[in-house]
Coordinates of C-alpha atoms in Angstrom, one line a residue:
X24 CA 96.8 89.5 92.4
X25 CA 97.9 91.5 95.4
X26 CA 96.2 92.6 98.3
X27 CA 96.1 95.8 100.0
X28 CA 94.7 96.5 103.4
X29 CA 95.3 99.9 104.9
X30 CA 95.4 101.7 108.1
X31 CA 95.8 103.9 110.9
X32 CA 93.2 106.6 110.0
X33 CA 91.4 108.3 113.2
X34 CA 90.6 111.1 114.2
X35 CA 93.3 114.8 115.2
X36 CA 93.0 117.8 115.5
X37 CA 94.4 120.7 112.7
X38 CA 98.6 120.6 113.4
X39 CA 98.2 117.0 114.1
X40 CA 100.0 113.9 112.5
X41 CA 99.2 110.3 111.6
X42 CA 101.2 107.9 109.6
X43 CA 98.9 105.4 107.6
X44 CA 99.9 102.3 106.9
X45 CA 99.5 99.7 104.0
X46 CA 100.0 95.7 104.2
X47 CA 100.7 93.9 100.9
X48 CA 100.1 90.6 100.4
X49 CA 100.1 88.4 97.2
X50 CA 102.2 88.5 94.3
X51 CA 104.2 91.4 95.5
X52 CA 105.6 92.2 92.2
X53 CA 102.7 93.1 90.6
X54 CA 103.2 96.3 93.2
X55 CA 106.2 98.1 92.2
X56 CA 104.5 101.3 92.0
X57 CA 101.9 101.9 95.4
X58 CA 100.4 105.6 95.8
X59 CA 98.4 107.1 98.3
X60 CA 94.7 108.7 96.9
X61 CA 92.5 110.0 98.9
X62 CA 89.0 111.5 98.6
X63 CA 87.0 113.8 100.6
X64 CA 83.5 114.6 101.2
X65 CA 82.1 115.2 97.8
X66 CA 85.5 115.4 95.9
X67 CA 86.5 113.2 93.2
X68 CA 89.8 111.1 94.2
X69 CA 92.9 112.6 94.3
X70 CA 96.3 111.1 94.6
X71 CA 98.6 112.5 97.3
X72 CA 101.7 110.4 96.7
X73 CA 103.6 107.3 95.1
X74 CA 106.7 105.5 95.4
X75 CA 108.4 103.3 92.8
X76 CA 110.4 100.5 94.1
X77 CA 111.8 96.9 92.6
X78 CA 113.7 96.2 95.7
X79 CA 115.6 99.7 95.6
X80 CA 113.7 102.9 96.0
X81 CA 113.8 104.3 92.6
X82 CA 111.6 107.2 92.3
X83 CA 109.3 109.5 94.7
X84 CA 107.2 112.0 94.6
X85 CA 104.3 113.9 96.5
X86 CA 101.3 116.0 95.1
X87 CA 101.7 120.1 95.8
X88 CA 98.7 120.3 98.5
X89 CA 101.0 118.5 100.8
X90 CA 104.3 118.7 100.0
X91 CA 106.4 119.7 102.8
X92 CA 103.6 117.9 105.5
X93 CA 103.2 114.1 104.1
X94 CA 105.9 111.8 103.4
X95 CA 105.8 108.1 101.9
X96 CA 107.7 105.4 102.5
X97 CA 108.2 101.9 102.2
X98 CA 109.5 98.7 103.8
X99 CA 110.3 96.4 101.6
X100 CA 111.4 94.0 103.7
X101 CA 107.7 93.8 105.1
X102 CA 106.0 95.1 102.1
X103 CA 104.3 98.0 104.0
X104 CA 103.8 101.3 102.3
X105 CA 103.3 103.7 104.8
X106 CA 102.1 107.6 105.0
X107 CA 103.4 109.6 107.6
X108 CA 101.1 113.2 107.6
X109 CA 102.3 115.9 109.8
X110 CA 100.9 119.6 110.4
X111 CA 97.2 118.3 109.4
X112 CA 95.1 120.8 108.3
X113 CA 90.6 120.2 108.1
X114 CA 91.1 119.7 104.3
X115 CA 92.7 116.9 104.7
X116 CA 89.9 115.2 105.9
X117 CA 89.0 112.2 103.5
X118 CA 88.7 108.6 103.1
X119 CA 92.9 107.7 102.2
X120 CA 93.3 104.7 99.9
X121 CA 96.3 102.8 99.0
X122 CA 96.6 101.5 95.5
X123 CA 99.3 99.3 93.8
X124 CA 100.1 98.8 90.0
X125 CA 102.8 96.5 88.1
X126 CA 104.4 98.5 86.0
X127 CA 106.9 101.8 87.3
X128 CA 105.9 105.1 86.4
X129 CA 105.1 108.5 87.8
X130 CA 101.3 109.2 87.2
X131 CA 99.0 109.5 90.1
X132 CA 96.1 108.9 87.8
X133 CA 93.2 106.7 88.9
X134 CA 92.3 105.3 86.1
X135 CA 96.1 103.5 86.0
X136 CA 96.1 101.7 89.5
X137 CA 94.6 98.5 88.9
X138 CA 94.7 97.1 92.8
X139 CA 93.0 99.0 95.4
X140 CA 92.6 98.8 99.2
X141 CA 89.2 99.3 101.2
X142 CA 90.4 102.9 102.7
X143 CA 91.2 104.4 106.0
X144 CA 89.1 107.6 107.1
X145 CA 91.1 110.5 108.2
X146 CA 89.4 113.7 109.9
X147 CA 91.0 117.0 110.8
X148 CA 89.0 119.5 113.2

């Protein structure tokens, strides 16, 4: 099993930045591919970004809405996935979860991230 807990969420105003961060604990190989989802107020989730890694970074990549604005990252040494957000804009507001799965791949689909962290609430005014 692996554990995520996430933060750094608050509050900012539009042209703002946060970076979020993500703590993983457990059997840490059952987590070579973490993504960021998030989901606003009445929006089904979403994922913003994911990073494959067994040691070595392998393979990134970042949804269109924010391309150019977010950027993830990982230290493996630590096992902290972070989420650094720049130029934040009011749609951006939502609850930001991290979410961890064993095997390496490139989808951003819900539905295939089987470990899931509690969330950290972002909101952009």
């Amino acid at each position: 099993h692996v554990q995520l807990v996430e933060s750094g969420g608050g509050s900012v105003q539009a042209g703002g930045s946060l970076r979020l961060s993500c703590a993983a604990s457990g059997y840490i190989y059952s987590s070579k591919c973490m993504a960021w989802f998030r989901q606003g107020p009445g929006k089904e989730r979403e994922g913003v970004a994911l990073l494959n890694s067994d040691g070595r970074l392998i393979y990134i990549t970042h949804a269109d809405s924010v391309r150019g604005r977010f950027t993830i990252s990982k230290d493996n040494a630590k096992n902290i996935l972070y989420l650094q957000m720049n130029d934040l804009k009011p749609e951006d507001t939502a609850m930001y979860y991290c979410a961890a799965r064993a095997s390496l791949g490139a989808t951003l689909t819900v539905a295939r991230y089987r470990y899931w962290g509690q969330g950290t609430q972002v909101t952009v005014s």
